[in-house]
Amino acid sequence: TLFAWSGARRKRGELDGNEALMAFADKLEKASIQTIEEGVMTGDLYALSTLPNKVSVDSETFLHEINKRLAVLMAD
């Protein structure tokens, strides 16, 4: 769902010529992937992951973890 939402934001940015919105969508996706690659994921992804050091968290915690990484990316 998160990637559908970010993809829709990117497309809206393309249609409107809004570079900032496209950049936000890209950073949101990057932060989401980074969170998962660092081993923080919801139970459905946890069950599929082969990462050695992973932790299953609830959806709210997962979103907070993504937000932490997104804040760093947005500051760049």
PDB file of N, CA, C and O in Angstrom:
ATOM      1  N   THR A   1       0.823  -1.188   0.000  1.00  0.00           N
ATOM      2  CA  THR A   1       0.000   0.000   0.000  1.00  0.00           C
ATOM      3  C   THR A   1       0.868   1.252   0.000  1.00  0.00           C
ATOM      4  O   THR A   1       0.575   2.214  -0.699  1.00  0.00           O
ATOM      5  N   LEU A   2       1.936   1.204   0.785  1.00  0.00           N
ATOM      6  CA  LEU A   2       2.819   2.365   0.872  1.00  0.00           C
ATOM      7  C   LEU A   2       3.424   2.709  -0.491  1.00  0.00           C
ATOM      8  O   LEU A   2       3.487   3.872  -0.889  1.00  0.00           O
ATOM      9  N   PHE A   3       3.841   1.681  -1.244  1.00  0.00           N
ATOM     10  CA  PHE A   3       4.442   1.935  -2.546  1.00  0.00           C
ATOM     11  C   PHE A   3       3.400   2.384  -3.577  1.00  0.00           C
ATOM     12  O   PHE A   3       3.718   3.159  -4.479  1.00  0.00           O
ATOM     13  N   ALA A   4       2.170   1.926  -3.443  1.00  0.00           N
ATOM     14  CA  ALA A   4       1.108   2.422  -4.320  1.00  0.00           C
ATOM     15  C   ALA A   4       0.887   3.911  -4.063  1.00  0.00           C
ATOM     16  O   ALA A   4       0.733   4.705  -5.003  1.00  0.00           O
ATOM     17  N   TRP A   5       0.880   4.299  -2.796  1.00  0.00           N
ATOM     18  CA  TRP A   5       0.672   5.703  -2.431  1.00  0.00           C
ATOM     19  C   TRP A   5       1.838   6.566  -2.919  1.00  0.00           C
ATOM     20  O   TRP A   5       1.626   7.628  -3.509  1.00  0.00           O
ATOM     21  N   SER A   6       3.063   6.100  -2.680  1.00  0.00           N
ATOM     22  CA  SER A   6       4.216   6.905  -3.112  1.00  0.00           C
ATOM     23  C   SER A   6       4.279   6.980  -4.643  1.00  0.00           C
ATOM     24  O   SER A   6       4.635   8.019  -5.198  1.00  0.00           O
ATOM     25  N   GLY A   7       3.925   5.894  -5.308  1.00  0.00           N
ATOM     26  CA  GLY A   7       3.901   5.916  -6.768  1.00  0.00           C
ATOM     27  C   GLY A   7       2.874   6.893  -7.309  1.00  0.00           C
ATOM     28  O   GLY A   7       3.116   7.595  -8.299  1.00  0.00           O
ATOM     29  N   ALA A   8       1.729   6.947  -6.650  1.00  0.00           N
ATOM     30  CA  ALA A   8       0.695   7.906  -7.047  1.00  0.00           C
ATOM     31  C   ALA A   8       1.173   9.344  -6.831  1.00  0.00           C
ATOM     32  O   ALA A   8       0.903  10.233  -7.638  1.00  0.00           O
ATOM     33  N   ARG A   9       1.893   9.581  -5.736  1.00  0.00           N
ATOM     34  CA  ARG A   9       2.442  10.924  -5.468  1.00  0.00           C
ATOM     35  C   ARG A   9       3.469  11.299  -6.542  1.00  0.00           C
ATOM     36  O   ARG A   9       3.511  12.425  -7.012  1.00  0.00           O
ATOM     37  N   ARG A  10       4.314  10.331  -6.914  1.00  0.00           N
ATOM     38  CA  ARG A  10       5.312  10.605  -7.945  1.00  0.00           C
ATOM     39  C   ARG A  10       4.625  10.957  -9.274  1.00  0.00           C
ATOM     40  O   ARG A  10       5.001  11.907  -9.949  1.00  0.00           O
ATOM     41  N   LYS A  11       3.600  10.186  -9.630  1.00  0.00           N
ATOM     42  CA  LYS A  11       2.884  10.443 -10.891  1.00  0.00           C
ATOM     43  C   LYS A  11       2.208  11.808 -10.860  1.00  0.00           C
ATOM     44  O   LYS A  11       2.244  12.551 -11.837  1.00  0.00           O
ATOM     45  N   ARG A  12       1.607  12.156  -9.724  1.00  0.00           N
ATOM     46  CA  ARG A  12       0.978  13.473  -9.600  1.00  0.00           C
ATOM     47  C   ARG A  12       2.033  14.562  -9.773  1.00  0.00           C
ATOM     48  O   ARG A  12       1.801  15.584 -10.429  1.00  0.00           O
ATOM     49  N   GLY A  13       3.210  14.343  -9.205  1.00  0.00           N
ATOM     50  CA  GLY A  13       4.308  15.291  -9.359  1.00  0.00           C
ATOM     51  C   GLY A  13       4.733  15.428 -10.804  1.00  0.00           C
ATOM     52  O   GLY A  13       5.008  16.529 -11.287  1.00  0.00           O
ATOM     53  N   GLU A  14       4.789  14.310 -11.513  1.00  0.00           N
ATOM     54  CA  GLU A  14       5.145  14.341 -12.935  1.00  0.00           C
ATOM     55  C   GLU A  14       4.112  15.129 -13.727  1.00  0.00           C
ATOM     56  O   GLU A  14       4.457  15.968 -14.556  1.00  0.00           O
ATOM     57  N   LEU A  15       2.842  14.836 -13.475  1.00  0.00           N
ATOM     58  CA  LEU A  15       1.775  15.507 -14.216  1.00  0.00           C
ATOM     59  C   LEU A  15       1.739  17.008 -13.950  1.00  0.00           C
ATOM     60  O   LEU A  15       1.418  17.798 -14.852  1.00  0.00           O
ATOM     61  N   ASP A  16       2.069  17.401 -12.722  1.00  0.00           N
ATOM     62  CA  ASP A  16       2.033  18.809 -12.344  1.00  0.00           C
ATOM     63  C   ASP A  16       3.380  19.514 -12.500  1.00  0.00           C
ATOM     64  O   ASP A  16       3.479  20.709 -12.255  1.00  0.00           O
ATOM     65  N   GLY A  17       4.418  18.756 -12.859  1.00  0.00           N
ATOM     66  CA  GLY A  17       5.749  19.339 -12.932  1.00  0.00           C
ATOM     67  C   GLY A  17       6.268  19.744 -11.558  1.00  0.00           C
ATOM     68  O   GLY A  17       7.018  20.703 -11.424  1.00  0.00           O
ATOM     69  N   ASN A  18       5.877  18.997 -10.534  1.00  0.00           N
ATOM     70  CA  ASN A  18       6.234  19.311  -9.156  1.00  0.00           C
ATOM     71  C   ASN A  18       7.423  18.444  -8.721  1.00  0.00           C
ATOM     72  O   ASN A  18       7.267  17.326  -8.268  1.00  0.00           O
ATOM     73  N   GLU A  19       8.618  18.993  -8.878  1.00  0.00           N
ATOM     74  CA  GLU A  19       9.852  18.266  -8.554  1.00  0.00           C
ATOM     75  C   GLU A  19       9.917  17.884  -7.074  1.00  0.00           C
ATOM     76  O   GLU A  19      10.404  16.804  -6.726  1.00  0.00           O
ATOM     77  N   ALA A  20       9.450  18.760  -6.206  1.00  0.00           N
ATOM     78  CA  ALA A  20       9.507  18.498  -4.767  1.00  0.00           C
ATOM     79  C   ALA A  20       8.650  17.284  -4.395  1.00  0.00           C
ATOM     80  O   ALA A  20       9.053  16.459  -3.567  1.00  0.00           O
ATOM     81  N   LEU A  21       7.495  17.157  -5.009  1.00  0.00           N
ATOM     82  CA  LEU A  21       6.618  16.021  -4.729  1.00  0.00           C
ATOM     83  C   LEU A  21       7.245  14.728  -5.240  1.00  0.00           C
ATOM     84  O   LEU A  21       7.198  13.694  -4.559  1.00  0.00           O
ATOM     85  N   MET A  22       7.858  14.769  -6.397  1.00  0.00           N
ATOM     86  CA  MET A  22       8.528  13.582  -6.931  1.00  0.00           C
ATOM     87  C   MET A  22       9.700  13.180  -6.035  1.00  0.00           C
ATOM     88  O   MET A  22       9.903  11.997  -5.760  1.00  0.00           O
ATOM     89  N   ALA A  23      10.453  14.153  -5.568  1.00  0.00           N
ATOM     90  CA  ALA A  23      11.579  13.869  -4.677  1.00  0.00           C
ATOM     91  C   ALA A  23      11.095  13.262  -3.368  1.00  0.00           C
ATOM     92  O   ALA A  23      11.709  12.327  -2.835  1.00  0.00           O
ATOM     93  N   PHE A  24       9.986  13.778  -2.834  1.00  0.00           N
ATOM     94  CA  PHE A  24       9.420  13.223  -1.607  1.00  0.00           C
ATOM     95  C   PHE A  24       9.036  11.760  -1.804  1.00  0.00           C
ATOM     96  O   PHE A  24       9.343  10.909  -0.969  1.00  0.00           O
ATOM     97  N   ALA A  25       8.368  11.459  -2.901  1.00  0.00           N
ATOM     98  CA  ALA A  25       7.952  10.079  -3.183  1.00  0.00           C
ATOM     99  C   ALA A  25       9.164   9.163  -3.269  1.00  0.00           C
ATOM    100  O   ALA A  25       9.159   8.054  -2.710  1.00  0.00           O
ATOM    101  N   ASP A  26      10.208   9.615  -3.934  1.00  0.00           N
ATOM    102  CA  ASP A  26      11.424   8.810  -4.045  1.00  0.00           C
ATOM    103  C   ASP A  26      12.075   8.584  -2.687  1.00  0.00           C
ATOM    104  O   ASP A  26      12.521   7.479  -2.373  1.00  0.00           O
ATOM    105  N   LYS A  27      12.114   9.607  -1.866  1.00  0.00           N
ATOM    106  CA  LYS A  27      12.721   9.483  -0.538  1.00  0.00           C
ATOM    107  C   LYS A  27      11.880   8.596   0.370  1.00  0.00           C
ATOM    108  O   LYS A  27      12.427   7.838   1.175  1.00  0.00           O
ATOM    109  N   LEU A  28      10.577   8.657   0.242  1.00  0.00           N
ATOM    110  CA  LEU A  28       9.708   7.791   1.034  1.00  0.00           C
ATOM    111  C   LEU A  28       9.968   6.327   0.686  1.00  0.00           C
ATOM    112  O   LEU A  28      10.085   5.475   1.573  1.00  0.00           O
ATOM    113  N   GLU A  29      10.071   6.034  -0.586  1.00  0.00           N
ATOM    114  CA  GLU A  29      10.354   4.664  -1.000  1.00  0.00           C
ATOM    115  C   GLU A  29      11.736   4.228  -0.522  1.00  0.00           C
ATOM    116  O   GLU A  29      11.904   3.108  -0.040  1.00  0.00           O
ATOM    117  N   LYS A  30      12.706   5.107  -0.637  1.00  0.00           N
ATOM    118  CA  LYS A  30      14.058   4.778  -0.186  1.00  0.00           C
ATOM    119  C   LYS A  30      14.081   4.504   1.314  1.00  0.00           C
ATOM    120  O   LYS A  30      14.703   3.540   1.770  1.00  0.00           O
ATOM    121  N   ALA A  31      13.395   5.324   2.096  1.00  0.00           N
ATOM    122  CA  ALA A  31      13.335   5.129   3.543  1.00  0.00           C
ATOM    123  C   ALA A  31      12.635   3.814   3.888  1.00  0.00           C
ATOM    124  O   ALA A  31      13.047   3.108   4.821  1.00  0.00           O
ATOM    125  N   SER A  32      11.621   3.454   3.138  1.00  0.00           N
ATOM    126  CA  SER A  32      10.893   2.210   3.380  1.00  0.00           C
ATOM    127  C   SER A  32      11.785   0.998   3.111  1.00  0.00           C
ATOM    128  O   SER A  32      11.861   0.076   3.929  1.00  0.00           O
ATOM    129  N   ILE A  33      12.474   1.034   1.988  1.00  0.00           N
ATOM    130  CA  ILE A  33      13.375  -0.066   1.641  1.00  0.00           C
ATOM    131  C   ILE A  33      14.517  -0.156   2.642  1.00  0.00           C
ATOM    132  O   ILE A  33      14.888  -1.250   3.086  1.00  0.00           O
ATOM    133  N   GLN A  34      15.058   0.979   3.016  1.00  0.00           N
ATOM    134  CA  GLN A  34      16.151   1.022   3.990  1.00  0.00           C
ATOM    135  C   GLN A  34      15.712   0.396   5.319  1.00  0.00           C
ATOM    136  O   GLN A  34      16.455  -0.375   5.924  1.00  0.00           O
ATOM    137  N   THR A  35      14.524   0.705   5.756  1.00  0.00           N
ATOM    138  CA  THR A  35      13.999   0.161   7.007  1.00  0.00           C
ATOM    139  C   THR A  35      13.945  -1.359   6.946  1.00  0.00           C
ATOM    140  O   THR A  35      14.400  -2.046   7.867  1.00  0.00           O
ATOM    141  N   ILE A  36      13.423  -1.876   5.865  1.00  0.00           N
ATOM    142  CA  ILE A  36      13.318  -3.325   5.698  1.00  0.00           C
ATOM    143  C   ILE A  36      14.703  -3.961   5.602  1.00  0.00           C
ATOM    144  O   ILE A  36      14.976  -4.982   6.242  1.00  0.00           O
ATOM    145  N   GLU A  37      15.588  -3.356   4.816  1.00  0.00           N
ATOM    146  CA  GLU A  37      16.936  -3.901   4.669  1.00  0.00           C
ATOM    147  C   GLU A  37      17.710  -3.887   5.981  1.00  0.00           C
ATOM    148  O   GLU A  37      18.610  -4.701   6.181  1.00  0.00           O
ATOM    149  N   GLU A  38      17.355  -2.982   6.882  1.00  0.00           N
ATOM    150  CA  GLU A  38      17.990  -2.930   8.198  1.00  0.00           C
ATOM    151  C   GLU A  38      17.346  -3.911   9.184  1.00  0.00           C
ATOM    152  O   GLU A  38      17.725  -3.967  10.342  1.00  0.00           O
ATOM    153  N   GLY A  39      16.353  -4.673   8.706  1.00  0.00           N
ATOM    154  CA  GLY A  39      15.779  -5.743   9.502  1.00  0.00           C
ATOM    155  C   GLY A  39      14.546  -5.394  10.302  1.00  0.00           C
ATOM    156  O   GLY A  39      14.083  -6.195  11.117  1.00  0.00           O
ATOM    157  N   VAL A  40      13.985  -4.226  10.094  1.00  0.00           N
ATOM    158  CA  VAL A  40      12.764  -3.821  10.809  1.00  0.00           C
ATOM    159  C   VAL A  40      11.602  -3.981   9.831  1.00  0.00           C
ATOM    160  O   VAL A  40      11.583  -3.339   8.777  1.00  0.00           O
ATOM    161  N   MET A  41      10.648  -4.841  10.193  1.00  0.00           N
ATOM    162  CA  MET A  41       9.555  -5.124   9.256  1.00  0.00           C
ATOM    163  C   MET A  41       8.326  -5.650   9.984  1.00  0.00           C
ATOM    164  O   MET A  41       8.417  -6.083  11.135  1.00  0.00           O
ATOM    165  N   THR A  42       7.217  -5.592   9.289  1.00  0.00           N
ATOM    166  CA  THR A  42       5.979  -6.145   9.828  1.00  0.00           C
ATOM    167  C   THR A  42       6.017  -7.671   9.716  1.00  0.00           C
ATOM    168  O   THR A  42       6.852  -8.235   9.003  1.00  0.00           O
ATOM    169  N   GLY A  43       5.109  -8.315  10.414  1.00  0.00           N
ATOM    170  CA  GLY A  43       5.096  -9.764  10.485  1.00  0.00           C
ATOM    171  C   GLY A  43       5.018 -10.466   9.145  1.00  0.00           C
ATOM    172  O   GLY A  43       5.642 -11.518   8.953  1.00  0.00           O
ATOM    173  N   ASP A  44       4.258  -9.914   8.198  1.00  0.00           N
ATOM    174  CA  ASP A  44       4.137 -10.558   6.884  1.00  0.00           C
ATOM    175  C   ASP A  44       5.478 -10.580   6.161  1.00  0.00           C
ATOM    176  O   ASP A  44       5.846 -11.574   5.549  1.00  0.00           O
ATOM    177  N   LEU A  45       6.218  -9.482   6.247  1.00  0.00           N
ATOM    178  CA  LEU A  45       7.540  -9.439   5.621  1.00  0.00           C
ATOM    179  C   LEU A  45       8.543 -10.274   6.408  1.00  0.00           C
ATOM    180  O   LEU A  45       9.421 -10.914   5.825  1.00  0.00           O
ATOM    181  N   TYR A  46       8.405 -10.264   7.720  1.00  0.00           N
ATOM    182  CA  TYR A  46       9.285 -11.044   8.592  1.00  0.00           C
ATOM    183  C   TYR A  46       9.255 -12.526   8.187  1.00  0.00           C
ATOM    184  O   TYR A  46      10.292 -13.180   8.127  1.00  0.00           O
ATOM    185  N   ALA A  47       8.082 -13.027   7.919  1.00  0.00           N
ATOM    186  CA  ALA A  47       7.925 -14.436   7.555  1.00  0.00           C
ATOM    187  C   ALA A  47       8.609 -14.767   6.230  1.00  0.00           C
ATOM    188  O   ALA A  47       9.054 -15.903   6.018  1.00  0.00           O
ATOM    189  N   LEU A  48       8.734 -13.795   5.350  1.00  0.00           N
ATOM    190  CA  LEU A  48       9.344 -14.011   4.034  1.00  0.00           C
ATOM    191  C   LEU A  48      10.839 -13.717   4.008  1.00  0.00           C
ATOM    192  O   LEU A  48      11.548 -14.182   3.126  1.00  0.00           O
ATOM    193  N   SER A  49      11.307 -12.966   4.959  1.00  0.00           N
ATOM    194  CA  SER A  49      12.687 -12.482   4.956  1.00  0.00           C
ATOM    195  C   SER A  49      13.681 -13.567   5.359  1.00  0.00           C
ATOM    196  O   SER A  49      13.419 -14.367   6.253  1.00  0.00           O
ATOM    197  N   THR A  50      14.844 -13.518   4.714  1.00  0.00           N
ATOM    198  CA  THR A  50      15.940 -14.417   5.075  1.00  0.00           C
ATOM    199  C   THR A  50      17.056 -13.661   5.787  1.00  0.00           C
ATOM    200  O   THR A  50      18.128 -14.216   6.012  1.00  0.00           O
ATOM    201  N   LEU A  51      16.813 -12.414   6.142  1.00  0.00           N
ATOM    202  CA  LEU A  51      17.825 -11.646   6.855  1.00  0.00           C
ATOM    203  C   LEU A  51      18.128 -12.309   8.201  1.00  0.00           C
ATOM    204  O   LEU A  51      17.211 -12.766   8.885  1.00  0.00           O
ATOM    205  N   PRO A  52      19.398 -12.337   8.603  1.00  0.00           N
ATOM    206  CA  PRO A  52      19.735 -12.991   9.865  1.00  0.00           C
ATOM    207  C   PRO A  52      19.303 -12.192  11.101  1.00  0.00           C
ATOM    208  O   PRO A  52      18.879 -12.776  12.100  1.00  0.00           O
ATOM    209  N   ASN A  53      19.403 -10.900  11.040  1.00  0.00           N
ATOM    210  CA  ASN A  53      19.057 -10.044  12.179  1.00  0.00           C
ATOM    211  C   ASN A  53      17.844  -9.205  11.816  1.00  0.00           C
ATOM    212  O   ASN A  53      17.973  -8.152  11.204  1.00  0.00           O
ATOM    213  N   LYS A  54      16.690  -9.706  12.175  1.00  0.00           N
ATOM    214  CA  LYS A  54      15.453  -8.999  11.836  1.00  0.00           C
ATOM    215  C   LYS A  54      14.554  -8.969  13.052  1.00  0.00           C
ATOM    216  O   LYS A  54      14.688  -9.788  13.964  1.00  0.00           O
ATOM    217  N   VAL A  55      13.640  -7.996  13.036  1.00  0.00           N
ATOM    218  CA  VAL A  55      12.689  -7.869  14.133  1.00  0.00           C
ATOM    219  C   VAL A  55      11.311  -7.580  13.536  1.00  0.00           C
ATOM    220  O   VAL A  55      11.186  -6.805  12.600  1.00  0.00           O
ATOM    221  N   SER A  56      10.314  -8.251  14.074  1.00  0.00           N
ATOM    222  CA  SER A  56       8.937  -8.042  13.643  1.00  0.00           C
ATOM    223  C   SER A  56       8.307  -6.976  14.539  1.00  0.00           C
ATOM    224  O   SER A  56       8.370  -7.084  15.769  1.00  0.00           O
ATOM    225  N   VAL A  57       7.719  -5.975  13.913  1.00  0.00           N
ATOM    226  CA  VAL A  57       7.080  -4.892  14.655  1.00  0.00           C
ATOM    227  C   VAL A  57       5.656  -4.705  14.134  1.00  0.00           C
ATOM    228  O   VAL A  57       5.321  -5.149  13.040  1.00  0.00           O
ATOM    229  N   ASP A  58       4.822  -4.022  14.920  1.00  0.00           N
ATOM    230  CA  ASP A  58       3.464  -3.723  14.458  1.00  0.00           C
ATOM    231  C   ASP A  58       3.511  -2.606  13.415  1.00  0.00           C
ATOM    232  O   ASP A  58       4.541  -1.968  13.214  1.00  0.00           O
ATOM    233  N   SER A  59       2.414  -2.387  12.759  1.00  0.00           N
ATOM    234  CA  SER A  59       2.364  -1.406  11.662  1.00  0.00           C
ATOM    235  C   SER A  59       2.728  -0.002  12.109  1.00  0.00           C
ATOM    236  O   SER A  59       3.437   0.729  11.405  1.00  0.00           O
ATOM    237  N   GLU A  60       2.252   0.389  13.274  1.00  0.00           N
ATOM    238  CA  GLU A  60       2.541   1.744  13.762  1.00  0.00           C
ATOM    239  C   GLU A  60       4.036   1.928  14.015  1.00  0.00           C
ATOM    240  O   GLU A  60       4.620   2.941  13.613  1.00  0.00           O
ATOM    241  N   THR A  61       4.666   0.957  14.625  1.00  0.00           N
ATOM    242  CA  THR A  61       6.108   1.033  14.874  1.00  0.00           C
ATOM    243  C   THR A  61       6.872   1.041  13.557  1.00  0.00           C
ATOM    244  O   THR A  61       7.844   1.788  13.396  1.00  0.00           O
ATOM    245  N   PHE A  62       6.435   0.235  12.613  1.00  0.00           N
ATOM    246  CA  PHE A  62       7.069   0.197  11.294  1.00  0.00           C
ATOM    247  C   PHE A  62       7.025   1.574  10.634  1.00  0.00           C
ATOM    248  O   PHE A  62       8.030   2.064  10.115  1.00  0.00           O
ATOM    249  N   LEU A  63       5.875   2.218  10.690  1.00  0.00           N
ATOM    250  CA  LEU A  63       5.747   3.557  10.103  1.00  0.00           C
ATOM    251  C   LEU A  63       6.628   4.572  10.827  1.00  0.00           C
ATOM    252  O   LEU A  63       7.218   5.465  10.192  1.00  0.00           O
ATOM    253  N   HIS A  64       6.745   4.456  12.128  1.00  0.00           N
ATOM    254  CA  HIS A  64       7.629   5.351  12.885  1.00  0.00           C
ATOM    255  C   HIS A  64       9.085   5.139  12.473  1.00  0.00           C
ATOM    256  O   HIS A  64       9.850   6.108  12.348  1.00  0.00           O
ATOM    257  N   GLU A  65       9.463   3.891  12.256  1.00  0.00           N
ATOM    258  CA  GLU A  65      10.830   3.584  11.829  1.00  0.00           C
ATOM    259  C   GLU A  65      11.103   4.152  10.433  1.00  0.00           C
ATOM    260  O   GLU A  65      12.183   4.699  10.175  1.00  0.00           O
ATOM    261  N   ILE A  66      10.137   4.027   9.550  1.00  0.00           N
ATOM    262  CA  ILE A  66      10.283   4.625   8.212  1.00  0.00           C
ATOM    263  C   ILE A  66      10.414   6.133   8.348  1.00  0.00           C
ATOM    264  O   ILE A  66      11.269   6.757   7.702  1.00  0.00           O
ATOM    265  N   ASN A  67       9.601   6.733   9.193  1.00  0.00           N
ATOM    266  CA  ASN A  67       9.632   8.184   9.365  1.00  0.00           C
ATOM    267  C   ASN A  67      10.992   8.670   9.866  1.00  0.00           C
ATOM    268  O   ASN A  67      11.463   9.722   9.439  1.00  0.00           O
ATOM    269  N   LYS A  68      11.622   7.913  10.753  1.00  0.00           N
ATOM    270  CA  LYS A  68      12.961   8.294  11.244  1.00  0.00           C
ATOM    271  C   LYS A  68      13.948   8.390  10.077  1.00  0.00           C
ATOM    272  O   LYS A  68      14.717   9.353   9.981  1.00  0.00           O
ATOM    273  N   ARG A  69      13.921   7.412   9.216  1.00  0.00           N
ATOM    274  CA  ARG A  69      14.835   7.386   8.073  1.00  0.00           C
ATOM    275  C   ARG A  69      14.452   8.438   7.049  1.00  0.00           C
ATOM    276  O   ARG A  69      15.321   9.063   6.434  1.00  0.00           O
ATOM    277  N   LEU A  70      13.161   8.656   6.867  1.00  0.00           N
ATOM    278  CA  LEU A  70      12.699   9.684   5.948  1.00  0.00           C
ATOM    279  C   LEU A  70      13.142  11.070   6.402  1.00  0.00           C
ATOM    280  O   LEU A  70      13.561  11.888   5.588  1.00  0.00           O
ATOM    281  N   ALA A  71      13.085  11.325   7.686  1.00  0.00           N
ATOM    282  CA  ALA A  71      13.507  12.627   8.223  1.00  0.00           C
ATOM    283  C   ALA A  71      14.972  12.899   7.879  1.00  0.00           C
ATOM    284  O   ALA A  71      15.328  14.033   7.520  1.00  0.00           O
ATOM    285  N   VAL A  72      15.799  11.895   7.969  1.00  0.00           N
ATOM    286  CA  VAL A  72      17.216  12.049   7.626  1.00  0.00           C
ATOM    287  C   VAL A  72      17.365  12.355   6.141  1.00  0.00           C
ATOM    288  O   VAL A  72      18.104  13.256   5.741  1.00  0.00           O
ATOM    289  N   LEU A  73      16.639  11.612   5.318  1.00  0.00           N
ATOM    290  CA  LEU A  73      16.706  11.835   3.852  1.00  0.00           C
ATOM    291  C   LEU A  73      16.179  13.216   3.475  1.00  0.00           C
ATOM    292  O   LEU A  73      16.714  13.851   2.569  1.00  0.00           O
ATOM    293  N   MET A  74      15.133  13.667   4.149  1.00  0.00           N
ATOM    294  CA  MET A  74      14.552  14.981   3.835  1.00  0.00           C
ATOM    295  C   MET A  74      15.500  16.113   4.242  1.00  0.00           C
ATOM    296  O   MET A  74      15.451  17.189   3.654  1.00  0.00           O
ATOM    297  N   ALA A  75      16.344  15.861   5.223  1.00  0.00           N
ATOM    298  CA  ALA A  75      17.296  16.896   5.686  1.00  0.00           C
ATOM    299  C   ALA A  75      18.446  17.069   4.700  1.00  0.00           C
ATOM    300  O   ALA A  75      19.122  18.096   4.730  1.00  0.00           O
ATOM    301  N   ASP A  76      18.664  16.061   3.851  1.00  0.00           N
ATOM    302  CA  ASP A  76      19.769  16.152   2.877  1.00  0.00           C
ATOM    303  C   ASP A  76      19.449  17.112   1.761  1.00  0.00           C
ATOM    304  O   ASP A  76      18.400  17.283   1.310  1.00  0.00           O
TER     305      ASP A  76
END
